[in-house]
Structures are given as C-alpha cells and as structure tokens.
PDB file of C-alpha atoms and ligand atoms in Angstrom:
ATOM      1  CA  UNK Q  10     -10.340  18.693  27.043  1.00 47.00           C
ATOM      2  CA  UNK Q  11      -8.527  15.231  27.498  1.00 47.00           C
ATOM      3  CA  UNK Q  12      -5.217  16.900  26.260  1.00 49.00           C
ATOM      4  CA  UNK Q  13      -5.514  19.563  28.416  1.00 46.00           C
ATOM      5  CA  UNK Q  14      -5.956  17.041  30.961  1.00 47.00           C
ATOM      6  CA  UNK Q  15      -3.305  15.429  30.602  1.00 46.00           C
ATOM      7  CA  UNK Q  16      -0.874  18.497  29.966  1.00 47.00           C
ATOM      8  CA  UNK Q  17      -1.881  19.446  33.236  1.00 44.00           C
ATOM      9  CA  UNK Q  18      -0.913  16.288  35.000  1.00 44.00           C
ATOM     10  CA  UNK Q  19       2.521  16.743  32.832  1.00 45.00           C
ATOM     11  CA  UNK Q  20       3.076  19.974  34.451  1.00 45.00           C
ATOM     12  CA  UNK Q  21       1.626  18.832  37.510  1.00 42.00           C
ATOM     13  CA  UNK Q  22       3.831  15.822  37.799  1.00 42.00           C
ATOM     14  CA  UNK Q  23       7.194  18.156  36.273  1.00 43.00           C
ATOM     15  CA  UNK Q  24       6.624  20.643  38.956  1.00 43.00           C
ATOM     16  CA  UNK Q  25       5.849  18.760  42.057  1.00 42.00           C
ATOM     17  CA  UNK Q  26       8.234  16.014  41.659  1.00 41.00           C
ATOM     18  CA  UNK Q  27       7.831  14.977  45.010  1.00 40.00           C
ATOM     19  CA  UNK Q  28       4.106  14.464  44.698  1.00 41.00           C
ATOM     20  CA  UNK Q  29       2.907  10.938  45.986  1.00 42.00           C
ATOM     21  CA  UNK Q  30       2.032   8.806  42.881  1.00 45.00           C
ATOM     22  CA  UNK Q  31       0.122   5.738  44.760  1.00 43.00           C
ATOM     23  CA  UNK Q  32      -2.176   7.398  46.692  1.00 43.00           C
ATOM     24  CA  UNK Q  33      -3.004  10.197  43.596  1.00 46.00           C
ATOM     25  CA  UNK Q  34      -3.904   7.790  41.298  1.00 49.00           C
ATOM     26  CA  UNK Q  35      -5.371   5.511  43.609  1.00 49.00           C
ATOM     27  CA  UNK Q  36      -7.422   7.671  44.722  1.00 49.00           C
ATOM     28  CA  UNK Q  37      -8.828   9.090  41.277  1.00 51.00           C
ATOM     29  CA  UNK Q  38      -8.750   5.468  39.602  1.00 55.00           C
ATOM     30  CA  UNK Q  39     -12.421   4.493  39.776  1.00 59.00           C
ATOM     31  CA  UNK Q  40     -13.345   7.550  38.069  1.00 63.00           C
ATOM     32  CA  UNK Q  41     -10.288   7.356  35.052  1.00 67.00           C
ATOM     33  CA  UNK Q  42     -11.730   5.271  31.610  1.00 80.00           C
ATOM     34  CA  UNK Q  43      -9.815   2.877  30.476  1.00 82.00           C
ATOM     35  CA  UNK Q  44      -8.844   5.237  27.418  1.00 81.00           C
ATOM     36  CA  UNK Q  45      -7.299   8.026  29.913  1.00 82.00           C
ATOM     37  CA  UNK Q  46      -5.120   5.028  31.632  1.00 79.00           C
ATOM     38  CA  UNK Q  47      -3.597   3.838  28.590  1.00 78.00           C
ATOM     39  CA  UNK Q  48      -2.741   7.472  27.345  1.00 80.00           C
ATOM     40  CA  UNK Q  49      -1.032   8.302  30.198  1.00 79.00           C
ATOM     41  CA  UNK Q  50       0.801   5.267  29.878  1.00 80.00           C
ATOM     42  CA  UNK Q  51       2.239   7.948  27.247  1.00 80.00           C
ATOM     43  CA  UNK Q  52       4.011  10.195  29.393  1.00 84.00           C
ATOM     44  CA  UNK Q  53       7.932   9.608  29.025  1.00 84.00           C
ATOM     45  CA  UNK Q  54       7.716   8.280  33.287  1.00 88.00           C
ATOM     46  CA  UNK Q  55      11.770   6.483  32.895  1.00 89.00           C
ATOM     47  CA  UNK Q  56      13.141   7.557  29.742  1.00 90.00           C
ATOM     48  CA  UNK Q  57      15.730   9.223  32.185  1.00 92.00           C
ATOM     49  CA  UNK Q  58      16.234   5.784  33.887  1.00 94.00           C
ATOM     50  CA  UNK Q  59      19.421   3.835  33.014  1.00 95.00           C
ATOM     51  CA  UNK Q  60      19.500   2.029  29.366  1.00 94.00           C
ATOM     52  CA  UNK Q  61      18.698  -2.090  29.576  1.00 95.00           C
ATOM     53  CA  UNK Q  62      21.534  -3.713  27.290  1.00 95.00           C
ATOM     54  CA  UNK Q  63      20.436  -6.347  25.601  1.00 96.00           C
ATOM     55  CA  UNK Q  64      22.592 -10.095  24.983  1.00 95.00           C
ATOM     56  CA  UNK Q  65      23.912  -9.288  21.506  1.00 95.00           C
ATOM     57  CA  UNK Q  66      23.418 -13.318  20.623  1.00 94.00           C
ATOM     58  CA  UNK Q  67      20.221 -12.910  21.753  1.00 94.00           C
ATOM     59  CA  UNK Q  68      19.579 -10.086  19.192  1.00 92.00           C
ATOM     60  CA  UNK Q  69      21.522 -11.918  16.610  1.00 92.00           C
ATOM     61  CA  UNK Q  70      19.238 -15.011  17.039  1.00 91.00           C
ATOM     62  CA  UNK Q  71      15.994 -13.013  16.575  1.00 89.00           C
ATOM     63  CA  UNK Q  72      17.184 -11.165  13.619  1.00 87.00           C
ATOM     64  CA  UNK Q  73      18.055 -14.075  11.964  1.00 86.00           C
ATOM     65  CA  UNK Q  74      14.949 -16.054  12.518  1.00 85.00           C
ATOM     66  CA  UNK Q  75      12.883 -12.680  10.880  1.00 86.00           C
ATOM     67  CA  UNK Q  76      15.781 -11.710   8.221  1.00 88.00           C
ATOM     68  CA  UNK Q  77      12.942 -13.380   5.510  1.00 94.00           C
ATOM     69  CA  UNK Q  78       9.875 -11.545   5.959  1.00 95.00           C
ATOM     70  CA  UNK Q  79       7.383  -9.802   3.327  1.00 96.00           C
ATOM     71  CA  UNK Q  80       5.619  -7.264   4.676  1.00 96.00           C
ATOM     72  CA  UNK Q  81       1.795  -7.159   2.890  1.00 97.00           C
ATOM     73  CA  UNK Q  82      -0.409  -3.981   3.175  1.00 97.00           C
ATOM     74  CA  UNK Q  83      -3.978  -4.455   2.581  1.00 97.00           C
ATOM     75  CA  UNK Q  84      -5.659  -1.592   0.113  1.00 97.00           C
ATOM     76  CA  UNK Q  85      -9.497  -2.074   1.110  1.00 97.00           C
ATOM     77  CA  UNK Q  86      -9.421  -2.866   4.763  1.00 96.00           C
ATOM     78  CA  UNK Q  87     -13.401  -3.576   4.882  1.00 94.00           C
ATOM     79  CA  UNK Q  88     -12.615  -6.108   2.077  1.00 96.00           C
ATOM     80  CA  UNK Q  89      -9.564  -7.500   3.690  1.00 97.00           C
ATOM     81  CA  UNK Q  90      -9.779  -9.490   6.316  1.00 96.00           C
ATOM     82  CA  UNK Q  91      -6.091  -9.455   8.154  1.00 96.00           C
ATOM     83  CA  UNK Q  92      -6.470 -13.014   9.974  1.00 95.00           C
ATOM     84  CA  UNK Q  93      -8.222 -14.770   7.440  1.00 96.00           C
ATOM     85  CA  UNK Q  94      -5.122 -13.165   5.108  1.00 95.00           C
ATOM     86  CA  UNK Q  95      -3.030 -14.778   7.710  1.00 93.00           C
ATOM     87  CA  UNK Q  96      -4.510 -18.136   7.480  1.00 91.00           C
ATOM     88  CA  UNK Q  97      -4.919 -18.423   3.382  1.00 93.00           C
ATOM     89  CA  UNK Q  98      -2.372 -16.381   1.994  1.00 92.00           C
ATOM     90  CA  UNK Q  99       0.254 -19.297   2.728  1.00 89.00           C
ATOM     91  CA  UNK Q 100      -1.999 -21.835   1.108  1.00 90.00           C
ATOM     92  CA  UNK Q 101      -2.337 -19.665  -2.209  1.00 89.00           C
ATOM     93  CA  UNK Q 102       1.185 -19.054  -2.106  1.00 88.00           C
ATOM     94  CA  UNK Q 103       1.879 -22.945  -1.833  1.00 85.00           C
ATOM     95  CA  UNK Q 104       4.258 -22.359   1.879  1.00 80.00           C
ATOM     96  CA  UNK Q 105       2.780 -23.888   4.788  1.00 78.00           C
ATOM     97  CA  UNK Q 106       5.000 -25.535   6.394  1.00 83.00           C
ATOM     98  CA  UNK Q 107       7.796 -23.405   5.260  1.00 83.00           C
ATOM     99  CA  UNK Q 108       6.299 -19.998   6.227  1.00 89.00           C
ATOM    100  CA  UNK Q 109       4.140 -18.290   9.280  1.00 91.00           C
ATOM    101  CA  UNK Q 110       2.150 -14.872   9.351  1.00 93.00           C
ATOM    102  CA  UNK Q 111       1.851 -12.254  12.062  1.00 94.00           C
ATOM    103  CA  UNK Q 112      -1.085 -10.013  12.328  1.00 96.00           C
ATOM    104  CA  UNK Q 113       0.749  -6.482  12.776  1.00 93.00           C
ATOM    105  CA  UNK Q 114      -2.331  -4.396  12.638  1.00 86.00           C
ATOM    106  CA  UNK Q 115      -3.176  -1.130  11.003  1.00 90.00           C
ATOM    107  CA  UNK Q 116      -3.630  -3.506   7.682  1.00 95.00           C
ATOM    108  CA  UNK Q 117      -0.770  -4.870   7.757  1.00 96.00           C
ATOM    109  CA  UNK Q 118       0.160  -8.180   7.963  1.00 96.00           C
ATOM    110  CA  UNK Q 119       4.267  -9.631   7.924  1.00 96.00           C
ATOM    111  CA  UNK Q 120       5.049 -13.218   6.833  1.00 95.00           C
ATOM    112  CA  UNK Q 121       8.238 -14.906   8.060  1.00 94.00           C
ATOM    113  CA  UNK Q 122       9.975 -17.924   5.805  1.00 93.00           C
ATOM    114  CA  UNK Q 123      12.441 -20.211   6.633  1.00 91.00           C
ATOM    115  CA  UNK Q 124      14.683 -19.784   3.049  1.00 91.00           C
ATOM    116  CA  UNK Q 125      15.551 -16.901   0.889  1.00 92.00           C
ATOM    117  CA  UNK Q 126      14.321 -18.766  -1.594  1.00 92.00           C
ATOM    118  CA  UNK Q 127      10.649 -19.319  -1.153  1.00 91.00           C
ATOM    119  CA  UNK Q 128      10.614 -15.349   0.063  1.00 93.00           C
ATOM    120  CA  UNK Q 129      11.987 -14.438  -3.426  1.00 94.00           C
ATOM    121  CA  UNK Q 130       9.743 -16.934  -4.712  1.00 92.00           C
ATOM    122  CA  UNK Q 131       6.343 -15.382  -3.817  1.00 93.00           C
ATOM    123  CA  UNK Q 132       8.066 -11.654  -4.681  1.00 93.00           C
ATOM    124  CA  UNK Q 133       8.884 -12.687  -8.439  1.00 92.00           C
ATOM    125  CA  UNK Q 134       4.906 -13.689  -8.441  1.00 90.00           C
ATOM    126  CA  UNK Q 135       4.109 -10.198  -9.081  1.00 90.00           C
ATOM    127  CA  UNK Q 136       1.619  -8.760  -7.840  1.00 95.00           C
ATOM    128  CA  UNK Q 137      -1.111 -10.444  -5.375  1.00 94.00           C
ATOM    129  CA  UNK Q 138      -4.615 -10.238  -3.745  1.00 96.00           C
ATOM    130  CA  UNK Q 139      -6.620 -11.605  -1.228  1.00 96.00           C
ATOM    131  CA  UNK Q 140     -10.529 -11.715  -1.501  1.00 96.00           C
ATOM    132  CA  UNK Q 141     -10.154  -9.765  -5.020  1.00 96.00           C
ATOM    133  CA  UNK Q 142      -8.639  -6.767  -4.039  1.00 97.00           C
ATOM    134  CA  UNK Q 143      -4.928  -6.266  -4.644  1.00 97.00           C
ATOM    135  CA  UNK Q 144      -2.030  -6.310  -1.766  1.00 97.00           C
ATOM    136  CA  UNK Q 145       1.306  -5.022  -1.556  1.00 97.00           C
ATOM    137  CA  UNK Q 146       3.900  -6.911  -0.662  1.00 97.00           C
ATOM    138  CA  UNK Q 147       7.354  -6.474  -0.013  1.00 96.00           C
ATOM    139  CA  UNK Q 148      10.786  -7.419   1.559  1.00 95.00           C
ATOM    140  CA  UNK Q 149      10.736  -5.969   5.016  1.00 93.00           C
ATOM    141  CA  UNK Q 150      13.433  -4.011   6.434  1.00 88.00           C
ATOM    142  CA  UNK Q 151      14.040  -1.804   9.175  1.00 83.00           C
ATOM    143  CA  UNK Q 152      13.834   1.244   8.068  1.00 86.00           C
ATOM    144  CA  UNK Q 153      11.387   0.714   4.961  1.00 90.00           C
ATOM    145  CA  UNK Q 154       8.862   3.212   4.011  1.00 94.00           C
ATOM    146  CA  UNK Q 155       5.938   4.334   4.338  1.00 94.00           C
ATOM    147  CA  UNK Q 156       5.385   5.515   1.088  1.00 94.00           C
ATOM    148  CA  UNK Q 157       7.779   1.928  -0.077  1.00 93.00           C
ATOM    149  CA  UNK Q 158       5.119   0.024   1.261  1.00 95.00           C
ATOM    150  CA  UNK Q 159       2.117   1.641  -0.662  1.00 96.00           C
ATOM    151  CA  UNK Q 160       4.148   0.106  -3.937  1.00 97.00           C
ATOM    152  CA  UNK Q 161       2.357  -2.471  -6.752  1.00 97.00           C
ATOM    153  CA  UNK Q 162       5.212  -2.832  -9.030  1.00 96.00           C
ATOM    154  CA  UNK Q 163       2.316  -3.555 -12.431  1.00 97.00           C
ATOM    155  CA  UNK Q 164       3.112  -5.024 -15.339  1.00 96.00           C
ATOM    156  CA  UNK Q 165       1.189  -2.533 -17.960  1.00 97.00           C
ATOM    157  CA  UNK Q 166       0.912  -3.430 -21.487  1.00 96.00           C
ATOM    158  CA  UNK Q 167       0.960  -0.374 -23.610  1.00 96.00           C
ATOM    159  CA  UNK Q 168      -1.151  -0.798 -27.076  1.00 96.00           C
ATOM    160  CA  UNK Q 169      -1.024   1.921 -29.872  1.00 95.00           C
ATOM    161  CA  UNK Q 170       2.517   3.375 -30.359  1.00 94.00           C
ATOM    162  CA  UNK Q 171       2.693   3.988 -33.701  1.00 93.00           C
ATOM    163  CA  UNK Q 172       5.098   1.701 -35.330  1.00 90.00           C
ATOM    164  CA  UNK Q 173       7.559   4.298 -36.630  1.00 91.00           C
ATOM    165  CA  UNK Q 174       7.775   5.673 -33.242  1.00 94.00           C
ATOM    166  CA  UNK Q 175       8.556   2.171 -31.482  1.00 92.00           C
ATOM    167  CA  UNK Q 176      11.839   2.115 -29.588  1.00 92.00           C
ATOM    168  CA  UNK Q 177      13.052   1.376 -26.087  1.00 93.00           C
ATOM    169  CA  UNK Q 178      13.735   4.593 -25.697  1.00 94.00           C
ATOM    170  CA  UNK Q 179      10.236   5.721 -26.661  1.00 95.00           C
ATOM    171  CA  UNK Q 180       8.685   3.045 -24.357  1.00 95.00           C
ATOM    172  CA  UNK Q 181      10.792   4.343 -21.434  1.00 96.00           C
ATOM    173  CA  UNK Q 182       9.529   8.050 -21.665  1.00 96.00           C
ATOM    174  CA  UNK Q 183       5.732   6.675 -21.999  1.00 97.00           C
ATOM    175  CA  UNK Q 184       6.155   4.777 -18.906  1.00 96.00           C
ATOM    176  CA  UNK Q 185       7.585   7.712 -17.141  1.00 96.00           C
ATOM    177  CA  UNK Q 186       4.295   9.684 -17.560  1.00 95.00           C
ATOM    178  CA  UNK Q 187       2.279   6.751 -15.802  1.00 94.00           C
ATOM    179  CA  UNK Q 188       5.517   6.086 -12.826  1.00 94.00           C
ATOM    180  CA  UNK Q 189       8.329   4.975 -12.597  1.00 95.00           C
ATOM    181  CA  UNK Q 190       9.647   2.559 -14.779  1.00 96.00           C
ATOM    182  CA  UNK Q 191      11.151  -0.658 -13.054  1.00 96.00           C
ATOM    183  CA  UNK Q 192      11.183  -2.320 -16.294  1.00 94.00           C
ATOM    184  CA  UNK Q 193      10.994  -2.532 -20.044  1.00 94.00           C
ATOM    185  CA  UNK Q 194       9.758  -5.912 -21.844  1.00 92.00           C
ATOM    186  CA  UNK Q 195      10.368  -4.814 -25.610  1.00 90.00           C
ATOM    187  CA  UNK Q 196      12.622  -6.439 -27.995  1.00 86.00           C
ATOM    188  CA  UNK Q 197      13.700  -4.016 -30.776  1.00 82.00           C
ATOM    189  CA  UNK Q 198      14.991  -6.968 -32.574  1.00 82.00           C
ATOM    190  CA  UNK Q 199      11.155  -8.670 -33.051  1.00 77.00           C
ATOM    191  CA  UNK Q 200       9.108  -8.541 -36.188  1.00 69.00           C
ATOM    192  CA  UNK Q 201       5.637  -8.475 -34.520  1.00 73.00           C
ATOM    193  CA  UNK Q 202       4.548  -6.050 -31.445  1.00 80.00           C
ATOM    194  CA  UNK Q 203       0.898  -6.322 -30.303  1.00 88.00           C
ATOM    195  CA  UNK Q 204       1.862  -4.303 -27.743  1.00 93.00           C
ATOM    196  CA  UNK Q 205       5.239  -3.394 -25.593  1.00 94.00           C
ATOM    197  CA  UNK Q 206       5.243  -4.229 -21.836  1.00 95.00           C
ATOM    198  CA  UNK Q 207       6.447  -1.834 -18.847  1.00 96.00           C
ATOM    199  CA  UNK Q 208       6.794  -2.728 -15.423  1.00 97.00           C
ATOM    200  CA  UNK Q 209       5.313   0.840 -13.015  1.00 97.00           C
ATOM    201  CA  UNK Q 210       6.075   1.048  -9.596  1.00 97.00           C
ATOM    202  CA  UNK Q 211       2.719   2.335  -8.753  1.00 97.00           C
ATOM    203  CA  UNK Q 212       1.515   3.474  -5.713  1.00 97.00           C
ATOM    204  CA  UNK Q 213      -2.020   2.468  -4.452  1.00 97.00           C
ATOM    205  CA  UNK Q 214      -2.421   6.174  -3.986  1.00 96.00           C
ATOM    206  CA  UNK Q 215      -2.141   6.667  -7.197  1.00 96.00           C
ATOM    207  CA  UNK Q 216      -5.553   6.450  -9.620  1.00 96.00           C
ATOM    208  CA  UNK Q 217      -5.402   4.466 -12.283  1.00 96.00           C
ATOM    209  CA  UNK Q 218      -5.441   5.279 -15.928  1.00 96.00           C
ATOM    210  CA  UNK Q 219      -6.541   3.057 -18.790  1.00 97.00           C
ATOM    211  CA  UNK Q 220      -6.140   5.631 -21.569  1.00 96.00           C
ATOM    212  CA  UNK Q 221      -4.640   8.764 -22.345  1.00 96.00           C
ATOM    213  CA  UNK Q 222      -3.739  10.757 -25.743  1.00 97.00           C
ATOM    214  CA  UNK Q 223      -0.348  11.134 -26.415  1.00 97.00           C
ATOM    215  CA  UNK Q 224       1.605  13.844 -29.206  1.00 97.00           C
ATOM    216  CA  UNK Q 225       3.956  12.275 -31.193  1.00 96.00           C
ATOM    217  CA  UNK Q 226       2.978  15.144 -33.585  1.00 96.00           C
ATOM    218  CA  UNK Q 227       2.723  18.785 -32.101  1.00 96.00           C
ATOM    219  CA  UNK Q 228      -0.981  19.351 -31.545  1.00 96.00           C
ATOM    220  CA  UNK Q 229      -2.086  15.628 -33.124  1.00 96.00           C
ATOM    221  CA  UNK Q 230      -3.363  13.247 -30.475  1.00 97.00           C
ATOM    222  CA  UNK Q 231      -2.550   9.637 -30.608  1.00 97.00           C
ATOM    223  CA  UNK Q 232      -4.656   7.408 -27.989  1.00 97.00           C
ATOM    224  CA  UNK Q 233      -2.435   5.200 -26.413  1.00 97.00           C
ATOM    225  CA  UNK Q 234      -4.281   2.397 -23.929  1.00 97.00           C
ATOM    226  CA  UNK Q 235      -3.021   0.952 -20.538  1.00 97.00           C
ATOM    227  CA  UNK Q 236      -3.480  -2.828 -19.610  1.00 97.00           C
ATOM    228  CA  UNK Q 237      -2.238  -3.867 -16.210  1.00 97.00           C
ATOM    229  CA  UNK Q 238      -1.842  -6.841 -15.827  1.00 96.00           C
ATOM    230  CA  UNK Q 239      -2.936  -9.306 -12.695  1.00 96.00           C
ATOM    231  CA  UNK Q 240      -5.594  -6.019 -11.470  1.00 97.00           C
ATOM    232  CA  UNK Q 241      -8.226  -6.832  -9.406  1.00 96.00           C
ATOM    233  CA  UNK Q 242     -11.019  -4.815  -8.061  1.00 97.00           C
ATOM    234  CA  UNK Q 243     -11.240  -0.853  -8.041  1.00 96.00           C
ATOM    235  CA  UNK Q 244     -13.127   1.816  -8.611  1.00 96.00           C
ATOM    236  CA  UNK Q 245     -14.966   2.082 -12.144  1.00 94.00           C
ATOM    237  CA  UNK Q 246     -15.546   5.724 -11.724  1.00 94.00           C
ATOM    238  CA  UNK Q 247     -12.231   7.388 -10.426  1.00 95.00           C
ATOM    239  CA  UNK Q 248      -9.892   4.448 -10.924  1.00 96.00           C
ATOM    240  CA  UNK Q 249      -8.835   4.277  -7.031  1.00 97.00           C
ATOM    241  CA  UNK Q 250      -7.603   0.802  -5.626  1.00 97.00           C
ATOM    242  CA  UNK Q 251      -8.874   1.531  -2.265  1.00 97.00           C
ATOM    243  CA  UNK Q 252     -12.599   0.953  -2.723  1.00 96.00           C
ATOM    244  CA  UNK Q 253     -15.514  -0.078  -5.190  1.00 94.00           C
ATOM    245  CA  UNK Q 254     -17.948   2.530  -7.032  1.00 93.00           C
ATOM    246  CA  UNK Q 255     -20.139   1.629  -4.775  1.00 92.00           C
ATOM    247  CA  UNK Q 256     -18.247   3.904  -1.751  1.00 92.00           C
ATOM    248  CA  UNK Q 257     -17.069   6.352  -4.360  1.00 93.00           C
ATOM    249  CA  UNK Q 258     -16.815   9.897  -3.223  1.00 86.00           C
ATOM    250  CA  UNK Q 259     -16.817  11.250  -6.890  1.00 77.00           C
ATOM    251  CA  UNK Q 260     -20.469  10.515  -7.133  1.00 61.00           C
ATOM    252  CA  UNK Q 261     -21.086  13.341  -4.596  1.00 62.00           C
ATOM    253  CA  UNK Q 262     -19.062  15.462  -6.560  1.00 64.00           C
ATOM    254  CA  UNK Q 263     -20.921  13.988  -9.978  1.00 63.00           C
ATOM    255  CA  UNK Q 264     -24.099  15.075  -8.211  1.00 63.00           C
ATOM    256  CA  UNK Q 265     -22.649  18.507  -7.605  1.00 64.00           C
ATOM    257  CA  UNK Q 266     -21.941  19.129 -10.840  1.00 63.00           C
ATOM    258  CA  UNK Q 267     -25.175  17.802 -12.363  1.00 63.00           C
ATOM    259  CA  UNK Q 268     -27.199  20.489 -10.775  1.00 62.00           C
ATOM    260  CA  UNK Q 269     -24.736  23.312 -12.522  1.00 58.00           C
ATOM    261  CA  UNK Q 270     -24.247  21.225 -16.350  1.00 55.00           C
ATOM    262  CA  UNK Q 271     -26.762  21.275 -19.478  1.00 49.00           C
ATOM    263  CA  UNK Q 272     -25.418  17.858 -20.493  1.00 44.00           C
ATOM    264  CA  UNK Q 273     -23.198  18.879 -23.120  1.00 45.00           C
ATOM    265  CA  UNK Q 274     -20.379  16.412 -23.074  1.00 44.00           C
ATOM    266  CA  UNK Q 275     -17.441  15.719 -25.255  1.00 41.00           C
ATOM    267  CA  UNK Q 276     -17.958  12.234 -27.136  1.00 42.00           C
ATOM    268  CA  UNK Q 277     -16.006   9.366 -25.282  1.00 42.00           C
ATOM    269  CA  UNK Q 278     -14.804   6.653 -27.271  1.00 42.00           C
ATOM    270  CA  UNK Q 279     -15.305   3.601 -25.858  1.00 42.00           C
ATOM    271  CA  UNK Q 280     -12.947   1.536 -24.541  1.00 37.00           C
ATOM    272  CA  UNK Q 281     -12.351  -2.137 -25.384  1.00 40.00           C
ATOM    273  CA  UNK Q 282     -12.053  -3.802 -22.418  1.00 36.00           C
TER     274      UNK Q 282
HETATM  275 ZN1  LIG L 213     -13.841   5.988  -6.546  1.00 60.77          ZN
END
C-alpha cells in the first residue's frame, strides 16, 4: 500500500507540476508517520537542479586525512557490538593515539590511521575478532566490494598429504578446492613436514570444512584435515561463521529428517581436534 502511495504522489507531483507543495503537505502532515516523511525524502525533488562544485583542495584535504582506513565487517551482529568495537578494537590493536573509528552502520565499522604503517601493521596481523567471533578487515577503497569485504584471508594448515605426493604444486591444487589460494607456506627443500600451510581467501559465506577425502589414487580415498588458524567461534553443526549451534537452522532440517530415517548412518571417524 505505502508504495502505491507514494507512486501516486510521484505521478501526482510529475503531472501537476504546478501543484502547491506548502499548503499539500502542510495540510496532510499531522496525519504522515515519521517513516512516510523520510521515504519521500526519496523522491529525486532537484536532481535536475544545477550541480554544486566542490573546492578541489578541499576534496584533496579530506581524502588525504581518510587515504588509511580499514574497513571491518562484523560476522555475528548480535555478538558484535559496533561501538564497543569502536572503543576496544584500537586498544587490542595497540593504536590509540595514532588511530580513530567511525561507526558506519549496517555492521560495519571504518578505522582511520595517521601512517601507512600502523594500517599495514594491523593488516599483516591476520585475521581478527572482537568478543570471539571473527571480523573482516580490510584496506578501504572507493569502489571496494561487496563480496571483497566478506573476505578472511585464513591461514589453513593442511595435515595428511601423503609424502610421495608432497609438492608445491600439489599443495596449490588442494587449496584450490577449499578457495582461493593467496599463499603457499611449503618449503620443498625441508626434511620434516608436519603439515604444509595455505593461506584461503575465504569468504564468511562460505561454510567451513575441517575434513574431506581426497583421490590421489582413482577410487582410493585419502582423508586430508583442515586447521585454520586464529578461528574463533562458529557453528559446530554446519560450520557457518555467522552464528553459534545454538541459532542453527540445520537443526530444523535435522529434525525433518529424523522423522523420515531408521538411524542407519555411515561410521564417522572422529576427528582430533
Ligand atoms: Zn549452523
């Protein structure tokens, strides 16, 4: 009803240009919720006006006093308080004085340093969290991402290639079945490999995966496991980042397919954690 409301007043207002604003809405203002007022702050009323140019040294100034900020995303918004994120993430990154945060909204929170420096500083940290859930945090730019911004570039170690299969190159096409591959920490040139080390650009969209059975052998499994490093909290029963097991939707689904199963199940092996 409300957008048919206010497509009326669009075509209202487009075909009787001369129509008396003031008194119209005066008139009908008691009656309009707030919510109504602010939406029709929506309609395009001076886009045809003439452009405002802005002092180019004034523009210069501002971009230079935000050309160091790190944009952080929250994953778990009930979790995640965004001023209290404000207030402590510069104390756990060690940047008071040399750093302030800006509540942006919509979980997201920007940080603006005074060097390069202690920007690149916190970014070569890895991955962070606030109140044991993970962030993401980046460099912001104008024109970044969505989808850039939903980024945890993980540091997985990978446990179980067998050792006549170990190679960079073999460690490169493992990573790309978990993401991409940012990086590869494996020396081909070292005697003794608990376990190789890839860097995943994964996105907090993106389940995680502790285990999975790999072929180096047509039709023989090989279990490789998945340890990624600096992970906080998430969900033990689908693997999401975005909430606990507690608020997990798969147990609806679980429940659903209770009723139809006789409890025959494949053996799982357990995992080591
Ligand atoms: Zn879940």
């Amino acid at each position: 009803n409300f957008y048919l409301y206010v497509g009326f007043l669009t075509s209202f207002f487009t075909f009787y240009p001369s129509f008396n604003l003031c008194s119209g809405i005066t008139q009908s203002n008691n009656n309009m919720s707030d919510y109504v007022r602010k939406s029709l702050q929506n309609l395009d009323l001076g886009i045809n006006d003439e452009p405002v140019p802005l002092p180019s040294d004034l523009c210069g100034r501002a971009v230079n006093a935000n050309r160091f900020s790190l944009i952080v995303s929250v994953v778990n918004p009930k979790k995640q308080n965004l001023r209290a994120i404000v207030n402590q993430m510069l104390k756990i990154w060690g940047f008071v004085d040399d750093c302030r945060g800006r509540v942006l909204g919509d979980g997201r929170v920007l940080f603006i340093f005074k060097s390069e420096e202690s920007m690149n500083l916190v970014l070569r940290r890895g991955p962070s969290a606030f109140n044991e859930w993970m962030l993401t945090v980046h460099k912001w730019y104008p024109n970044i991402s969505e989808d850039g911004m939903k980024i945890i570039p993980f540091w997985i170690q990978i446990k179980g290639i067998p050792i006549m299969y170990l190679s960079t190159a073999m460690v490169n096409c493992i990573g790309d079945n978990l993401g991409h591959v940012a990086g590869v920490d494996f020396d081909e040139n070292v005697n003794w490999v608990e376990f190789v080390r890839v860097c995943i650009n994964w996105s907090i969209d993106s389940p995680l995966r502790f285990q999975r059975n790999f072929q180096f052998v047509a039709g023989e499994n090989t279990i490789l496991k998945f340890r990624f490093e600096r992970l906080r909290n998430f969900c033990s029963r689908c693997g999401s980042l975005k909430h606990d097991a507690k608020e997990c939707e798969m147990e609806f689904m679980d429940a659903a397919a209770e009723e139809d199963d006789n409890g025959d199940h494949e053996d799982n092996p357990n995992a080591d954690n």
